[in-house]
Structure formats: structure tokens, C-alpha cells
């Protein structure tokens, strides 16, 4: 980095960043211009900070790029929108290898290119730690956005995506036991989100939806409180395959796999509610029911007494 | 800050953030939804980093909020677009007073509310220094975006906004002489941009436009190179009033006021080119001519040999 000026670094980054199918004016001017054929756009922002959200000794630039892209695109998908574009503000220390930054760009590219999402803008500054701030946009394709507050008594609760892998992978890294289950570690470093299922859920009439970033229980509670209903989730015993996939890690660390499934954060699955009897898009699995009652979440009819999920702040 | 959890801090911030006239779904869900009646939106991102772009001993939270908003909104305006919304990712150290963050929100509100620009999203994290990453959006109102590459031989070059004030104010702070010209110091801490003149310039047929963030000469060179023409600017002797306004500061610091006018950054004026004979929107002043030649910028027909402008990187 010390050897490179900003222009030289940008020249290494740009080839990895896809233009995107919705980009009308690409980066390079004062602003980009993106198509919003629906006459509206969904927009969300999330920031990753070194030593808060990732550690450079665990996460390479590619991993951080994938993760920053996924967590923002999942927020767009959770509105029922199709992601179209994102912008990245990047802060990098002077001793960061230029290759790390190029790998970050490759990570963004790997996530965005197959979706035809454009990386349409960016800013670059020096600073004491790596900070990656992303803003992502999506097109609602004529549908109403799926909010957190639309769940109704009698709806089914369904989830798409993995459960507990990111938390388990993080715990393995934390304890120096990545060797136990490299697939779980990869699930933490480079989460994958069923992004196409956000618009698919909206098309079949999802009444509420959320990106599961803070764990099933906690994010279900958010839908419950926003909707004024109770989400009654099945418990870990219903997730045999998920628990089995985490068993080796749980045993090695003396942890509870069911707790990871219920409260592990950063898997970026989609949790949605649907009117009863609706055929769900393939990939969603029913994990509970909505009923009237004190707004929030219960598991098998009772308050969940496991971990409260993750909170990176403070 | 140590005493406040994230929710308590957000509760102090939110009342200061305007919803905006274009906001269809406000913050609080996975994403916001913003109107884009034009079927397109302009988007730009910029990041401010403590001790790179501002110092907390000089800039209060309010100042930083104003500045972060202005520099992003000016980029939107420089496309000829009307700003509609922005999102903010914020990194704050644990010892930052909560009042500073509330003041930051007030700064964003002070800039955005009168323009009916919504602050439609945000993210908050801890970190070693303050980082403020903003993404701003605008509506093109049916017009083509005004790019940097459209200037043509024979066009006039015109500028709107202040010239050299921010650089002079910064120099006064740097030398501990803020007392010499508090108005210039304010021009650095809380720059103002003629945002409404961006769409106004587009309406009368501006052929190229740029937000002047790195100084008149440097940003004129960007239009020249993008357009394949030379922008021939008038020199400091043509800016009598600007030079006079900076004279006390220049004298006190042994600096050249003309150099500040020509190359001072972060004033966030708008530099545009227009076909000859076009009536310019009030607030623009002709500062040069476009002609064929080696693409770039000259001042009174010759290469500018003063400062090269600002570069925050590295």
C-alpha cells in the first residue's frame, strides 16, 4: 500500500468490479446512475469494522468482500427486492497489502457478477483499521415491499438458508479449532444467502420477511414485535440435520449445537411469514406458526432461555 | 457512549433525522424504499475519517454532519440531479460523547431537512476512530445526467459557489490563527454548496459539470480530460472579491490568496460548461472558455504552477 498511490490501487480494483445490468452511468463521474424501472428503489447500508466484525488473521480480503456484499444484498432481498447495485466506502491502513484490497474487490465481484449487480461507486481513504461500508439497492419489480410488520395470526413461519453454521465456524476460529470443521469455518468467513428467494417469497405473498443476521430467535422476535403477534418456532429437536452438521464442532468445543441453530447470527438466511396453505418457494421450510398474543417470539410455546444472539456494538 | 447501548443512542439520533419527501418506507426495516419517479437514480458515496478528513479538536459533531452531507449532496447535484435521500454508516470510539453523535445527527438534519432529503438508513459500529460513510441519491427529473465528458470547443466555463474559503479556513486552524477570520474557518468546518444550481444548470443545457472538491484547477482538468478539450480558466487577478475576502488570512499566514482561490479544495462549488450564448442560472459566473487542444486545464493560456490541490489519500 505504501508503494501505491490511490490511482494505482484503483487500477487494480476496478477490473474485478462488475458493471451490472442496471447501471446506466458507471463509476468515474461525480455519481453513477442506476435504473429503477419500478419507480422506487430499496436501499440499505451496513458497515464492517476490523477487529469488530472480522479479524484479518482469519479473514482474507476475498472473505470480507463476500461477507460485506452478502449481508447487504440479503437486506435488499428481505424486502422482496431484486438487488441491482451497491457502492463501497473503504478505509485501509497504510500497511495493508495492496493484494488484500484487490482480493476484497474480487470478493465483491464474485458475489455481484452472477447476480448482475453492479458495483457502481466507491470511496477510498486511509485510516487505522479496515472499514468496509456498503450501501446496496434493489428493484421491487412492481411488488409491494415485504416489511417486518405484516405477519398475521394463523400465518406459517418459514426459513430459507443455513442455520448456525456461521456461529459454529466463528467459535471454532475463536478456539483455534478450525481443523474440526473447515466447512463451518467457511460458512462464517463467506456466508451464502438464498438471495433469489426474497423476490420469490414476495411473489407468492409473503406477509413479513427479515434477513436473519442476529439469529433465528432474535430476528423472529423482531417480526413478532413489528407485527403485534407471536411467532411460535419449532425447537432445536426439529432441526436434526442442522444439529448433526454442527455436532462435531459442538462436541469439540463443549457447546450446544441446538443453541447455535436457534440463536447463531450472520447466516443471512431469510425468515418469512406466509398465509396458511400457500405453496412456499422451494428452499423455504416451515419452522413455526404465527398466533395472537404478547408480541414477540416463543420456542415450542415458551420463552427461549438460550443465548440472546449477537450484538456487535459496545 | 460507554453508558449507552446502541438502542439508547439511536433513540437520541432519530429525532434529528428528516424523513424526506421521497421516502416511501422509512428506516427500521431491512431496507428503506425511496421514490425514483424518473425510473433512474443517481448515487454516490464518500467517507470521512477522523484525523484524515477532520480533527475532533476542530470539528464538532454538527460540523462533521454538515460536511459529510454537503460533500455527498454536491456530487448528486453535479450530475444535474435533485438530492432525495442518503444513508449513513457510522463508526464511533467508545469514549466519544453521546452528545457528539447527537450533534452529528443534527448536522445531517440541518442540511437535509430544508431540501426535503430523507436520511433513510444507517448502521452504527464501534471502532478506534470516527468514520462517517455516506451514500446519497438523487432524482434526474427526466433530464439526462450531466457528465464530465460533455464539454465542447467554444463552450463557456462557469462556476457557482465560494472559492478558496475552505482551504484558507483550514490553514488558519492548522496554524492556530482561527481568530484572524472566523468566517473562513466556518467555511472549512461547514461548507455550503449551491445545490439547487446543479439541476438549474442541467435545465439550461450544461454540457459538463463537476463538484469542486479538489480545487478549481484540478477539477477543471478532470472535465478537460474527460471531454478531450482544454478548459482555459481566468487567473486569480480576475477574482478580486474572492482574493480580498482571503487577504487577511493570507497576510497573517504568509500565504497567497490567489493560490487558495485557484486550488483550494472542499468548497463544493459547481464547475460547469455551457454552450456559448446560453443564459446562465443566477449564481454562476463565467470563469473561462473551452477550446480544442491537449486535454486538460490551463490558466490564462498556461499550465498552472501553483499547488496541485488536495489529496487525502496516503
Coordinates of C-alpha atoms in Angstrom, one line a residue:
Chain A
X1 CA 0.0 0.0 0.0
X2 CA 2.8 2.5 0.9
X3 CA 4.1 1.9 -2.6
X4 CA 0.9 2.6 -4.4
X5 CA -1.0 5.9 -4.8
X6 CA -4.7 5.9 -4.9
X7 CA -4.9 5.8 -8.7
X8 CA -2.6 2.8 -8.9
X9 CA -4.7 1.0 -6.3
X10 CA -8.0 1.8 -8.0
X11 CA -6.5 0.5 -11.3
X12 CA -6.0 -2.9 -9.5
X13 CA -9.5 -2.9 -8.1
X14 CA -11.7 -1.8 -11.0
X15 CA -11.2 -4.9 -13.3
X16 CA -12.8 -7.0 -10.6
X17 CA -15.9 -4.9 -10.1
X18 CA -18.9 -5.9 -12.3
X19 CA -20.7 -3.1 -14.1
X20 CA -24.1 -4.7 -13.6
X21 CA -27.2 -5.0 -15.8
X22 CA -29.0 -1.9 -14.3
X23 CA -26.1 0.5 -14.5
X24 CA -26.7 3.4 -16.8
X25 CA -23.8 5.6 -15.9
X26 CA -20.9 3.6 -14.4
X27 CA -18.5 4.9 -11.7
X28 CA -16.0 7.6 -12.7
X29 CA -18.2 10.7 -12.7
X30 CA -19.5 12.6 -9.6
X31 CA -22.2 9.9 -9.3
X32 CA -23.4 6.8 -11.0
X33 CA -26.8 6.4 -12.5
X34 CA -28.8 3.2 -11.9
X35 CA -32.1 2.1 -13.5
X36 CA -35.1 1.9 -11.2
X37 CA -37.8 0.7 -13.6
X38 CA -40.2 0.3 -10.8
X39 CA -40.1 4.0 -9.9
X40 CA -38.8 3.1 -6.4
X41 CA -35.7 1.6 -5.0
X42 CA -34.9 -0.3 -1.8
X43 CA -31.7 0.9 -0.1
X44 CA -29.8 -0.4 2.9
X45 CA -26.3 0.2 4.5
X46 CA -24.1 -1.9 6.7
X47 CA -20.5 -1.4 7.9
X48 CA -17.9 -4.0 8.7
X49 CA -15.0 -2.9 11.0
X50 CA -11.8 -4.8 11.5
X51 CA -11.5 -6.4 14.9
X52 CA -15.2 -5.9 15.5
X53 CA -16.8 -7.8 12.6
X54 CA -13.8 -9.6 11.3
X55 CA -10.1 -10.3 12.1
X56 CA -7.5 -10.1 9.4
X57 CA -5.7 -13.1 10.7
X58 CA -8.9 -15.1 10.0
X59 CA -10.5 -13.3 7.1
X60 CA -8.7 -12.5 3.8
X61 CA -9.8 -9.7 1.6
X62 CA -11.9 -12.0 -0.5
X63 CA -13.8 -13.3 2.5
X64 CA -14.5 -9.8 3.7
X65 CA -15.7 -8.7 0.3
X66 CA -18.1 -11.7 0.0
X67 CA -19.4 -11.1 3.5
X68 CA -19.9 -7.3 3.1
X69 CA -21.7 -7.9 -0.1
X70 CA -23.9 -10.8 1.2
X71 CA -25.1 -9.0 4.3
X72 CA -26.2 -6.0 2.3
X73 CA -27.7 -7.9 -0.6
X74 CA -29.6 -10.1 1.9
X75 CA -31.2 -7.0 3.4
X76 CA -32.4 -6.0 0.0
X77 CA -33.7 -9.5 -0.8
X78 CA -35.5 -9.5 2.6
X79 CA -37.7 -6.6 1.3
X80 CA -38.7 -8.9 -1.7
X81 CA -36.5 -6.8 -3.9
X82 CA -34.0 -7.9 -6.6
X83 CA -30.6 -6.4 -5.9
X84 CA -29.3 -4.1 -8.6
X85 CA -26.3 -2.2 -7.4
X86 CA -24.0 -1.4 -4.5
X87 CA -21.4 1.2 -3.5
X88 CA -18.4 0.7 -1.2
X89 CA -16.6 3.1 1.0
X90 CA -13.3 1.6 2.1
X91 CA -10.9 2.7 4.8
X92 CA -7.5 1.0 4.8
X93 CA -4.4 1.2 6.9
X94 CA -1.1 2.1 5.2
X95 CA 0.4 -1.2 6.0
X96 CA -2.4 -3.2 4.3
X97 CA -1.0 -5.2 1.3
X98 CA -2.5 -4.0 -2.0
X99 CA -3.3 -7.6 -2.7
X100 CA -5.7 -7.6 0.2
X101 CA -7.6 -4.8 -1.3
X102 CA -7.6 -6.4 -4.7
X103 CA -8.9 -9.6 -3.1
X104 CA -11.7 -7.6 -1.4
X105 CA -12.7 -6.4 -4.8
X106 CA -12.6 -10.0 -6.1
X107 CA -14.9 -11.0 -3.3
X108 CA -17.4 -8.3 -4.2
X109 CA -17.1 -9.3 -7.8
X110 CA -17.7 -13.0 -7.1
X111 CA -20.9 -12.2 -5.2
X112 CA -22.2 -9.5 -7.6
X113 CA -21.3 -10.6 -11.1
X114 CA -23.6 -13.7 -11.2
X115 CA -26.5 -11.6 -10.0
X116 CA -25.8 -8.9 -12.5
X117 CA -25.4 -6.5 -9.5
X118 CA -23.2 -3.5 -10.4
X119 CA -20.6 -2.1 -8.1
X120 CA -21.4 1.5 -9.1
X121 CA -19.4 3.6 -6.8
X122 CA -16.8 3.8 -4.1
X123 CA -14.5 5.9 -2.0
X124 CA -11.1 5.1 -0.5
X125 CA -9.3 6.6 2.4
X126 CA -6.5 5.8 4.8
X127 CA -7.3 5.0 8.4
X128 CA -6.1 3.0 11.4
X129 CA -8.2 -0.2 10.7
X130 CA -10.0 -1.6 7.7
X131 CA -13.6 -0.3 7.5
X132 CA -15.9 -1.5 4.7
X133 CA -19.2 0.4 4.4
X134 CA -21.6 -0.9 1.8
X135 CA -24.9 0.5 0.5
X136 CA -27.0 -1.8 -1.6
X137 CA -30.0 -1.1 -3.8
X138 CA -32.8 -3.2 -5.2
X139 CA -35.7 -3.1 -7.5
X140 CA -39.2 -4.1 -6.3
X141 CA -40.3 -5.2 -9.8
X142 CA -43.8 -3.7 -9.2
X143 CA -44.5 -5.6 -5.9
X144 CA -45.1 -4.0 -2.6
X145 CA -42.1 -4.3 -0.2
X146 CA -42.3 -7.1 2.3
X147 CA -42.0 -5.4 5.7
X148 CA -41.4 -6.9 9.1
X149 CA -44.8 -5.8 10.3
X150 CA -47.2 -7.8 8.1
X151 CA -47.3 -11.2 9.9
X152 CA -50.9 -12.2 10.9
X153 CA -52.4 -14.7 13.3
X154 CA -52.6 -18.0 11.5
X155 CA -49.7 -17.4 9.1
X156 CA -46.9 -20.0 8.8
X157 CA -43.3 -19.1 9.6
X158 CA -40.7 -20.4 7.2
X159 CA -37.0 -20.1 6.8
X160 CA -34.6 -20.5 3.9
X161 CA -30.9 -20.8 4.2
X162 CA -28.4 -22.4 6.6
X163 CA -28.8 -22.3 10.4
X164 CA -26.0 -22.0 13.0
X165 CA -23.1 -22.5 10.6
X166 CA -21.6 -19.1 10.9
X167 CA -21.8 -19.1 14.7
X168 CA -20.2 -22.5 14.9
X169 CA -17.5 -21.5 12.4
X170 CA -16.7 -18.4 14.4
X171 CA -16.5 -20.4 17.6
X172 CA -14.0 -22.8 16.0
X173 CA -11.8 -20.0 14.9
X174 CA -12.0 -18.3 18.3
X175 CA -10.9 -21.5 20.0
X176 CA -8.2 -22.3 17.4
X177 CA -10.0 -25.4 16.2
X178 CA -10.7 -24.6 12.6
X179 CA -9.5 -28.0 11.7
X180 CA -12.5 -29.7 13.3
X181 CA -14.9 -28.5 10.6
X182 CA -13.5 -26.3 7.8
X183 CA -16.9 -26.2 6.1
X184 CA -18.3 -24.4 9.1
X185 CA -15.4 -22.0 9.2
X186 CA -16.1 -21.3 5.5
X187 CA -19.7 -20.7 6.4
X188 CA -18.6 -17.9 8.8
X189 CA -15.9 -16.4 6.5
X190 CA -18.0 -16.4 3.4
X191 CA -21.7 -16.8 4.3
X192 CA -24.2 -17.5 1.5
X193 CA -27.7 -16.2 1.4
X194 CA -30.6 -17.5 -0.6
X195 CA -31.0 -14.1 -2.3
X196 CA -33.3 -15.2 -5.1
X197 CA -35.8 -16.5 -2.5
X198 CA -36.5 -13.0 -1.3
X199 CA -38.3 -11.9 -4.5
X200 CA -39.7 -15.5 -4.8
X201 CA -41.3 -15.2 -1.3
X202 CA -42.8 -11.8 -2.2
X203 CA -44.3 -13.2 -5.4
X204 CA -46.2 -15.9 -3.5
X205 CA -47.5 -13.4 -1.0
X206 CA -45.1 -13.4 2.0
X207 CA -46.7 -11.2 4.7
X208 CA -43.4 -10.4 6.5
X209 CA -39.7 -11.1 6.0
X210 CA -36.4 -10.4 7.6
X211 CA -32.7 -11.2 6.9
X212 CA -31.6 -13.4 9.7
X213 CA -28.4 -11.6 10.8
X214 CA -28.8 -11.9 14.6
X215 CA -30.1 -15.4 14.9
X216 CA -33.5 -17.1 14.3
X217 CA -35.0 -16.4 17.7
X218 CA -33.9 -12.7 17.9
X219 CA -35.0 -11.9 14.3
X220 CA -38.3 -13.8 14.7
X221 CA -38.9 -11.6 17.7
X222 CA -38.4 -8.5 15.5
X223 CA -41.1 -9.7 13.1
X224 CA -43.4 -10.6 16.1
X225 CA -43.0 -7.2 17.7
X226 CA -43.3 -5.2 14.4
X227 CA -46.4 -7.2 13.6
X228 CA -48.0 -7.3 17.0
X229 CA -48.1 -11.1 17.0
X230 CA -46.2 -14.1 18.4
X231 CA -44.0 -16.2 16.3
X232 CA -44.0 -19.7 17.8
X233 CA -41.0 -21.5 16.5
X234 CA -40.1 -25.2 16.5
X235 CA -37.2 -26.0 18.8
X236 CA -33.8 -27.5 18.0
X237 CA -35.1 -31.0 18.1
X238 CA -36.9 -30.2 14.8
X239 CA -33.6 -29.4 13.1
X240 CA -32.0 -32.8 13.1
X241 CA -29.9 -32.3 10.0
X242 CA -28.7 -28.8 11.1
X243 CA -27.8 -30.1 14.6
X244 CA -26.0 -33.1 13.1
X245 CA -23.9 -30.8 10.8
X246 CA -22.8 -28.9 13.8
X247 CA -22.3 -31.9 16.1
X248 CA -18.5 -32.4 15.6
X249 CA -17.9 -28.7 16.3
X250 CA -20.2 -28.7 19.4
X251 CA -18.5 -31.8 20.8
X252 CA -15.0 -30.4 20.2
X253 CA -15.9 -27.1 22.0
X254 CA -18.3 -28.4 24.6
X255 CA -21.1 -26.3 23.1
X256 CA -24.7 -26.9 22.3
X257 CA -25.4 -27.3 18.6
X258 CA -29.1 -26.6 19.1
X259 CA -28.2 -23.2 20.6
X260 CA -26.2 -22.3 17.5
X261 CA -29.1 -23.3 15.3
X262 CA -31.6 -21.2 17.2
X263 CA -29.5 -18.1 18.0
X264 CA -26.4 -18.1 15.8
X265 CA -26.0 -14.9 13.9
X266 CA -24.7 -13.9 10.4
X267 CA -26.0 -16.9 8.5
X268 CA -28.1 -14.4 6.4
X269 CA -31.0 -16.8 5.8
X270 CA -34.4 -15.4 5.1
X271 CA -37.2 -15.7 7.7
X272 CA -40.7 -15.0 6.3
X273 CA -44.3 -15.5 7.2
X274 CA -46.9 -16.7 4.7
X275 CA -50.7 -17.1 4.7
X276 CA -51.7 -20.6 5.7
X277 CA -51.9 -23.1 2.8
X278 CA -49.7 -21.1 0.4
X279 CA -47.3 -23.2 -1.6
X280 CA -43.9 -21.9 -0.5
X281 CA -41.0 -21.4 -2.9
X282 CA -38.6 -24.3 -2.9
X283 CA -35.9 -23.7 -0.3
X284 CA -38.2 -22.4 2.4
X285 CA -39.1 -24.8 5.2
X286 CA -41.8 -24.3 7.8
X287 CA -40.4 -23.5 11.2
X288 CA -43.3 -22.2 13.1
X289 CA -46.7 -20.6 13.3
X290 CA -48.0 -17.1 14.0
X291 CA -50.6 -16.5 16.6
X292 CA -52.1 -13.7 18.6
X293 CA -50.6 -12.9 22.0
X294 CA -47.9 -10.8 23.7
X295 CA -45.8 -9.6 20.6
X296 CA -42.5 -11.4 20.2
X297 CA -41.2 -14.9 19.9
X298 CA -41.5 -18.2 21.7
X299 CA -40.0 -21.5 21.0
X300 CA -42.3 -24.5 21.4
X301 CA -44.7 -22.2 23.3
X302 CA -42.2 -20.9 25.8
X303 CA -39.7 -18.1 26.1
X304 CA -36.3 -19.0 24.8
X305 CA -33.7 -19.2 27.5
X306 CA -30.6 -19.7 25.4
X307 CA -28.1 -17.1 24.2
X308 CA -29.7 -13.8 23.2
X309 CA -27.9 -13.7 19.9
X310 CA -25.1 -11.4 18.8
X311 CA -24.7 -7.7 19.4
X312 CA -21.5 -6.3 17.9
X313 CA -22.0 -2.9 19.4
X314 CA -20.3 -1.6 22.5
Chain B
X1 CA -21.1 6.4 24.9
X2 CA -20.0 3.8 27.4
X3 CA -23.2 4.4 29.3
X4 CA -25.4 4.0 26.3
X5 CA -26.3 0.9 24.4
X6 CA -27.0 1.1 20.7
X7 CA -30.7 1.4 21.1
X8 CA -30.4 4.3 23.5
X9 CA -28.0 6.1 21.2
X10 CA -30.3 5.5 18.2
X11 CA -33.2 6.9 20.2
X12 CA -31.2 10.2 20.6
X13 CA -30.3 10.3 16.9
X14 CA -33.5 9.5 15.2
X15 CA -35.5 12.6 16.2
X16 CA -33.0 14.8 14.3
X17 CA -33.1 12.9 11.0
X18 CA -35.7 14.1 8.5
X19 CA -37.9 11.5 6.8
X20 CA -37.7 13.3 3.4
X21 CA -40.4 13.9 0.8
X22 CA -39.3 10.9 -1.4
X23 CA -39.3 8.3 1.4
X24 CA -41.9 5.6 0.9
X25 CA -40.7 3.1 3.6
X26 CA -38.6 4.9 6.3
X27 CA -35.7 3.3 8.2
X28 CA -36.4 0.5 10.7
X29 CA -37.0 -2.4 8.3
X30 CA -34.3 -4.4 6.5
X31 CA -34.1 -1.6 3.9
X32 CA -35.8 1.7 3.2
X33 CA -37.8 2.4 0.0
X34 CA -37.3 5.7 -1.9
X35 CA -39.3 7.0 -4.8
X36 CA -37.4 7.3 -8.1
X37 CA -40.1 8.8 -10.3
X38 CA -37.7 9.2 -13.1
X39 CA -37.1 5.5 -13.3
X40 CA -33.4 6.0 -12.6
X41 CA -31.4 7.3 -9.6
X42 CA -28.0 9.0 -9.2
X43 CA -25.9 7.5 -6.4
X44 CA -22.6 8.5 -4.9
X45 CA -20.6 7.6 -1.8
X46 CA -17.9 9.4 0.3
X47 CA -16.3 8.6 3.5
X48 CA -14.9 11.0 6.2
X49 CA -12.2 9.6 8.6
X50 CA -11.2 11.3 11.8
X51 CA -7.6 12.7 11.7
X52 CA -7.7 12.3 7.9
X53 CA -10.6 14.5 6.9
X54 CA -11.3 16.2 10.2
X55 CA -10.0 16.6 13.6
X56 CA -12.2 16.4 16.6
X57 CA -10.5 19.2 18.4
X58 CA -11.6 21.5 15.5
X59 CA -14.8 19.9 14.2
X60 CA -17.8 19.2 16.4
X61 CA -20.3 16.6 15.5
X62 CA -22.6 19.1 14.0
X63 CA -19.8 20.4 11.7
X64 CA -18.9 16.8 10.6
X65 CA -22.6 16.0 9.9
X66 CA -23.0 19.1 7.7
X67 CA -19.7 18.4 5.9
X68 CA -20.5 14.8 5.2
X69 CA -23.9 15.7 3.9
X70 CA -22.7 18.6 1.8
X71 CA -20.0 16.7 0.0
X72 CA -22.3 13.9 -1.0
X73 CA -25.2 16.0 -1.9
X74 CA -22.9 18.2 -4.0
X75 CA -21.9 15.1 -6.0
X76 CA -25.5 14.4 -6.7
X77 CA -26.2 18.0 -7.7
X78 CA -23.2 17.9 -10.0
X79 CA -25.0 15.3 -12.1
X80 CA -27.9 17.7 -12.5
X81 CA -30.0 15.7 -10.1
X82 CA -32.1 16.8 -7.2
X83 CA -31.0 15.0 -4.0
X84 CA -33.7 12.8 -2.5
X85 CA -32.1 10.7 0.2
X86 CA -29.0 9.5 2.0
X87 CA -27.8 6.7 4.3
X88 CA -25.0 6.9 6.9
X89 CA -22.7 4.3 8.2
X90 CA -21.1 5.5 11.4
X91 CA -18.1 4.1 13.3
X92 CA -17.5 5.6 16.8
X93 CA -14.9 5.1 19.5
X94 CA -16.2 4.0 22.9
X95 CA -15.0 7.3 24.5
X96 CA -17.0 9.5 22.1
X97 CA -19.6 11.6 24.0
X98 CA -23.1 10.6 23.0
X99 CA -23.7 14.3 22.5
X100 CA -21.2 14.3 19.7
X101 CA -23.2 11.7 17.9
X102 CA -26.4 13.5 18.5
X103 CA -24.8 16.7 17.1
X104 CA -23.7 14.8 14.1
X105 CA -27.3 13.8 13.5
X106 CA -28.3 17.4 14.0
X107 CA -25.8 18.4 11.3
X108 CA -27.3 15.9 8.8
X109 CA -30.8 17.1 9.7
X110 CA -29.8 20.8 9.3
X111 CA -28.6 20.1 5.7
X112 CA -31.2 17.6 4.7
X113 CA -34.5 18.9 6.1
X114 CA -34.7 22.2 4.1
X115 CA -34.1 20.2 0.9
X116 CA -36.7 17.5 1.9
X117 CA -33.9 15.0 1.7
X118 CA -34.5 11.9 3.8
X119 CA -32.0 10.2 6.0
X120 CA -33.3 6.8 5.1
X121 CA -30.9 4.3 6.7
X122 CA -27.8 3.9 8.8
X123 CA -25.6 1.5 10.6
X124 CA -23.6 2.0 13.8
X125 CA -20.5 0.2 15.0
X126 CA -17.7 0.7 17.5
X127 CA -14.1 1.3 16.2
X128 CA -10.9 3.2 17.0
X129 CA -11.7 6.5 15.2
X130 CA -14.8 8.2 13.9
X131 CA -15.7 7.2 10.4
X132 CA -18.7 8.7 8.6
X133 CA -19.6 6.9 5.3
X134 CA -22.4 8.5 3.4
X135 CA -24.3 7.4 0.3
X136 CA -26.5 9.9 -1.4
X137 CA -29.2 9.5 -4.0
X138 CA -30.9 11.9 -6.4
X139 CA -33.6 12.1 -9.0
X140 CA -32.8 13.3 -12.5
X141 CA -36.3 14.6 -13.1
X142 CA -36.4 13.3 -16.7
X143 CA -33.2 15.0 -17.7
X144 CA -30.1 13.3 -19.0
X145 CA -27.3 13.3 -16.4
X146 CA -24.6 16.0 -16.8
X147 CA -21.3 14.1 -17.1
X148 CA -17.8 15.4 -17.0
X149 CA -17.2 14.4 -20.6
X150 CA -19.6 16.7 -22.5
X151 CA -17.6 20.0 -22.7
X152 CA -17.1 21.1 -26.3
X153 CA -14.8 23.6 -28.1
X154 CA -16.4 27.0 -27.7
X155 CA -18.3 26.4 -24.5
X156 CA -18.1 28.8 -21.7
X157 CA -16.8 27.6 -18.3
X158 CA -18.8 28.8 -15.3
X159 CA -18.5 28.4 -11.5
X160 CA -21.0 28.7 -8.7
X161 CA -20.2 28.8 -5.1
X162 CA -17.3 30.1 -2.9
X163 CA -13.7 29.8 -3.9
X164 CA -10.7 29.2 -1.5
X165 CA -12.6 29.7 1.7
X166 CA -12.3 26.1 3.0
X167 CA -8.6 25.9 2.2
X168 CA -7.9 29.3 3.9
X169 CA -10.0 28.3 6.9
X170 CA -8.1 25.0 7.2
X171 CA -4.8 26.8 7.1
X172 CA -5.9 29.2 9.8
X173 CA -6.8 26.2 12.1
X174 CA -3.6 24.4 11.2
X175 CA -1.6 27.5 12.3
X176 CA -3.7 28.2 15.4
X177 CA -4.9 31.5 13.9
X178 CA -8.6 30.9 13.7
X179 CA -9.1 34.3 15.3
X180 CA -7.9 36.0 12.1
X181 CA -11.0 35.1 10.1
X182 CA -13.7 33.1 11.8
X183 CA -15.9 33.2 8.7
X184 CA -13.2 31.4 6.7
X185 CA -12.9 28.8 9.5
X186 CA -16.6 28.3 9.4
X187 CA -16.3 27.9 5.6
X188 CA -14.0 24.9 6.2
X189 CA -15.9 23.4 9.1
X190 CA -19.4 23.7 7.5
X191 CA -19.0 24.2 3.7
X192 CA -22.1 25.3 1.8
X193 CA -22.8 24.2 -1.7
X194 CA -25.1 25.8 -4.3
X195 CA -27.0 22.5 -4.5
X196 CA -30.1 23.9 -6.3
X197 CA -27.8 25.2 -9.1
X198 CA -27.0 21.7 -10.2
X199 CA -30.4 20.9 -11.6
X200 CA -30.7 24.5 -12.7
X201 CA -27.6 24.2 -14.8
X202 CA -28.9 20.9 -16.3
X203 CA -32.2 22.6 -17.2
X204 CA -30.4 25.3 -19.3
X205 CA -28.2 22.7 -21.1
X206 CA -24.9 22.5 -19.2
X207 CA -22.7 20.2 -21.3
X208 CA -20.4 19.1 -18.4
X209 CA -20.4 19.6 -14.6
X210 CA -18.3 18.6 -11.6
X211 CA -18.4 19.2 -7.8
X212 CA -15.3 21.2 -7.0
X213 CA -13.9 19.2 -4.2
X214 CA -10.2 19.2 -5.1
X215 CA -9.9 22.8 -6.3
X216 CA -10.8 24.8 -9.4
X217 CA -7.8 23.9 -11.4
X218 CA -7.7 20.2 -10.6
X219 CA -11.4 19.7 -11.1
X220 CA -11.4 21.7 -14.3
X221 CA -8.6 19.4 -15.5
X222 CA -10.9 16.5 -14.9
X223 CA -13.6 17.9 -17.2
X224 CA -11.0 18.8 -19.8
X225 CA -9.5 15.3 -19.8
X226 CA -12.9 13.5 -19.8
X227 CA -14.1 15.8 -22.6
X228 CA -11.0 15.8 -24.7
X229 CA -10.7 19.6 -24.6
X230 CA -8.8 22.3 -22.8
X231 CA -10.5 24.4 -20.1
X232 CA -8.8 27.8 -20.2
X233 CA -9.5 29.5 -16.9
X234 CA -9.2 33.1 -15.8
X235 CA -6.4 33.6 -13.2
X236 CA -6.5 34.9 -9.7
X237 CA -6.4 38.5 -10.8
X238 CA -10.0 38.0 -12.1
X239 CA -11.2 37.1 -8.6
X240 CA -10.8 40.4 -6.9
X241 CA -13.5 39.9 -4.4
X242 CA -12.5 36.3 -3.6
X243 CA -8.9 37.3 -3.1
X244 CA -9.9 40.3 -0.9
X245 CA -12.0 38.0 1.3
X246 CA -9.0 35.8 1.9
X247 CA -6.4 38.7 2.2
X248 CA -6.3 38.9 6.0
X249 CA -5.7 35.2 6.3
X250 CA -3.1 35.2 3.6
X251 CA -1.2 38.1 5.2
X252 CA -1.4 36.5 8.6
X253 CA 0.0 33.2 7.4
X254 CA 2.3 34.5 4.6
X255 CA 0.3 32.6 2.0
X256 CA -1.0 33.5 -1.4
X257 CA -4.8 34.2 -1.6
X258 CA -4.8 33.6 -5.3
X259 CA -3.4 30.2 -4.8
X260 CA -6.2 29.3 -2.4
X261 CA -8.8 30.6 -4.9
X262 CA -7.4 28.5 -7.8
X263 CA -6.5 25.3 -6.0
X264 CA -8.2 25.2 -2.6
X265 CA -10.3 22.1 -2.1
X266 CA -13.5 21.3 -0.3
X267 CA -15.5 24.4 -1.1
X268 CA -18.0 22.2 -3.0
X269 CA -18.9 24.8 -5.6
X270 CA -20.1 23.6 -9.0
X271 CA -18.0 24.0 -12.1
X272 CA -19.9 23.6 -15.4
X273 CA -19.6 24.2 -19.1
X274 CA -22.4 25.7 -21.2
X275 CA -22.9 26.3 -24.9
X276 CA -21.8 29.9 -25.8
X277 CA -24.6 32.5 -25.5
X278 CA -26.7 30.5 -23.1
X279 CA -28.2 32.5 -20.2
X280 CA -26.7 31.0 -17.1
X281 CA -28.6 30.4 -13.9
X282 CA -28.1 33.2 -11.4
X283 CA -25.2 32.3 -9.2
X284 CA -23.0 31.0 -12.0
X285 CA -20.1 33.2 -13.1
X286 CA -18.1 32.7 -16.3
X287 CA -14.5 31.8 -15.4
X288 CA -13.1 30.5 -18.7
X289 CA -13.5 29.1 -22.1
X290 CA -13.3 25.6 -23.6
X291 CA -11.1 25.1 -26.6
X292 CA -9.5 22.3 -28.6
X293 CA -6.1 21.2 -27.6
X294 CA -4.2 18.8 -25.4
X295 CA -6.9 17.7 -23.0
X296 CA -6.7 19.3 -19.5
X297 CA -6.7 22.7 -18.0
X298 CA -4.7 25.9 -18.4
X299 CA -4.9 29.2 -16.6
X300 CA -4.7 32.3 -18.8
X301 CA -3.3 30.1 -21.5
X302 CA -0.5 28.5 -19.5
X303 CA 0.0 25.5 -17.2
X304 CA -0.8 26.3 -13.6
X305 CA 2.3 26.1 -11.5
X306 CA 0.8 26.6 -8.0
X307 CA -0.3 23.9 -5.6
X308 CA -1.6 20.7 -7.1
X309 CA -4.7 20.7 -4.9
X310 CA -5.5 18.3 -2.1
X311 CA -5.1 14.6 -2.0
X312 CA -6.2 13.0 1.3
X313 CA -5.0 9.5 0.4
X314 CA -1.7 8.0 1.6

